[in-house]
């Protein structure tokens, strides 16, 4: 998505400035769909993010992709009682500095 590219480009700039920095890309889904589907979707989301960073010149050795599926929502709702806005908050990628 174009809005994600803006944020990812800022991460690229940061990683180009700090050339020893390595990160984990942790991707998450909402709680709709099966556990298996959401795990796979989050893994694809994380890998897509890593692929984008690599395409911008970041070395693959500095990146880890991990999909968490629906296991770590950021709100207390579930697939049935979440608003669309709450569902959207759970669909995300987070970045953890490893080095």
XYZ file of C-alpha atoms in Angstrom:
99
model
C 0.000 0.000 0.000
C 1.166 3.501 -0.738
C 0.693 4.618 2.880
C 2.894 1.724 4.030
C 5.593 2.662 1.512
C 5.920 6.100 3.128
C 6.579 4.524 6.532
C 8.872 1.846 5.118
C 10.899 4.461 3.259
C 11.528 6.192 6.597
C 12.749 2.859 7.966
C 15.050 2.483 4.942
C 16.521 5.933 5.655
C 17.084 4.987 9.298
C 18.716 1.680 8.410
C 20.956 3.399 5.857
C 22.055 5.848 8.551
C 22.673 3.101 11.127
C 24.370 0.466 9.007
C 24.797 -2.033 11.869
C 21.093 -1.993 12.772
C 19.176 -5.214 12.267
C 15.449 -5.635 12.794
C 12.678 -8.171 13.117
C 9.542 -7.490 11.106
C 6.668 -8.927 13.157
C 3.386 -9.061 11.235
C -0.076 -9.659 12.643
C -3.623 -10.214 11.386
C -7.091 -9.587 12.701
C -9.001 -12.498 14.243
C -11.225 -13.258 11.295
C -10.373 -16.430 9.385
C -8.801 -19.632 10.631
C -5.662 -19.752 12.745
C -3.796 -21.482 9.909
C -4.883 -18.944 7.296
C -3.967 -15.999 9.530
C -0.563 -17.458 10.406
C 0.225 -17.889 6.703
C -1.106 -14.419 5.862
C 1.024 -12.791 8.545
C 4.119 -14.658 7.343
C 3.472 -13.400 3.804
C 2.938 -9.863 5.139
C 6.243 -9.960 7.033
C 8.110 -11.377 4.036
C 6.585 -8.782 1.729
C 7.870 -6.061 4.041
C 11.344 -7.604 4.109
C 11.301 -7.922 0.308
C 10.451 -4.226 0.010
C 13.332 -3.248 2.291
C 15.720 -5.448 0.306
C 14.514 -3.826 -2.928
C 15.546 -0.478 -1.438
C 19.100 -1.704 -0.761
C 18.903 -3.076 2.786
C 20.985 -6.246 3.207
C 18.911 -9.393 3.792
C 21.216 -10.395 6.664
C 19.935 -7.411 8.641
C 16.282 -8.473 8.437
C 14.136 -11.179 10.015
C 10.518 -11.817 9.043
C 8.118 -13.394 11.515
C 4.370 -13.899 11.219
C 2.321 -14.105 14.412
C -1.121 -14.509 12.879
C -3.910 -13.498 15.229
C -2.087 -14.488 18.432
C -1.236 -10.978 19.648
C -4.128 -8.544 19.136
C -3.623 -5.016 20.428
C -7.180 -4.754 21.711
C -9.453 -7.045 23.723
C -12.123 -7.651 21.123
C -12.575 -10.791 19.050
C -13.684 -11.601 15.509
C -17.342 -11.152 16.419
C -17.430 -8.024 18.572
C -14.695 -5.928 16.896
C -15.506 -2.864 14.875
C -13.799 -2.576 11.496
C -11.503 0.071 12.986
C -10.475 -2.333 15.778
C -9.885 -5.111 13.238
C -7.701 -2.752 11.210
C -5.551 -1.964 14.273
C -4.796 -5.671 14.657
C -3.642 -5.927 11.014
C -0.159 -4.502 11.366
C 3.585 -4.968 11.174
C 5.853 -3.966 14.018
C 9.612 -3.480 13.959
C 11.957 -4.557 16.732
C 15.580 -3.440 16.711
C 17.736 -6.512 17.294
C 21.156 -4.870 17.011
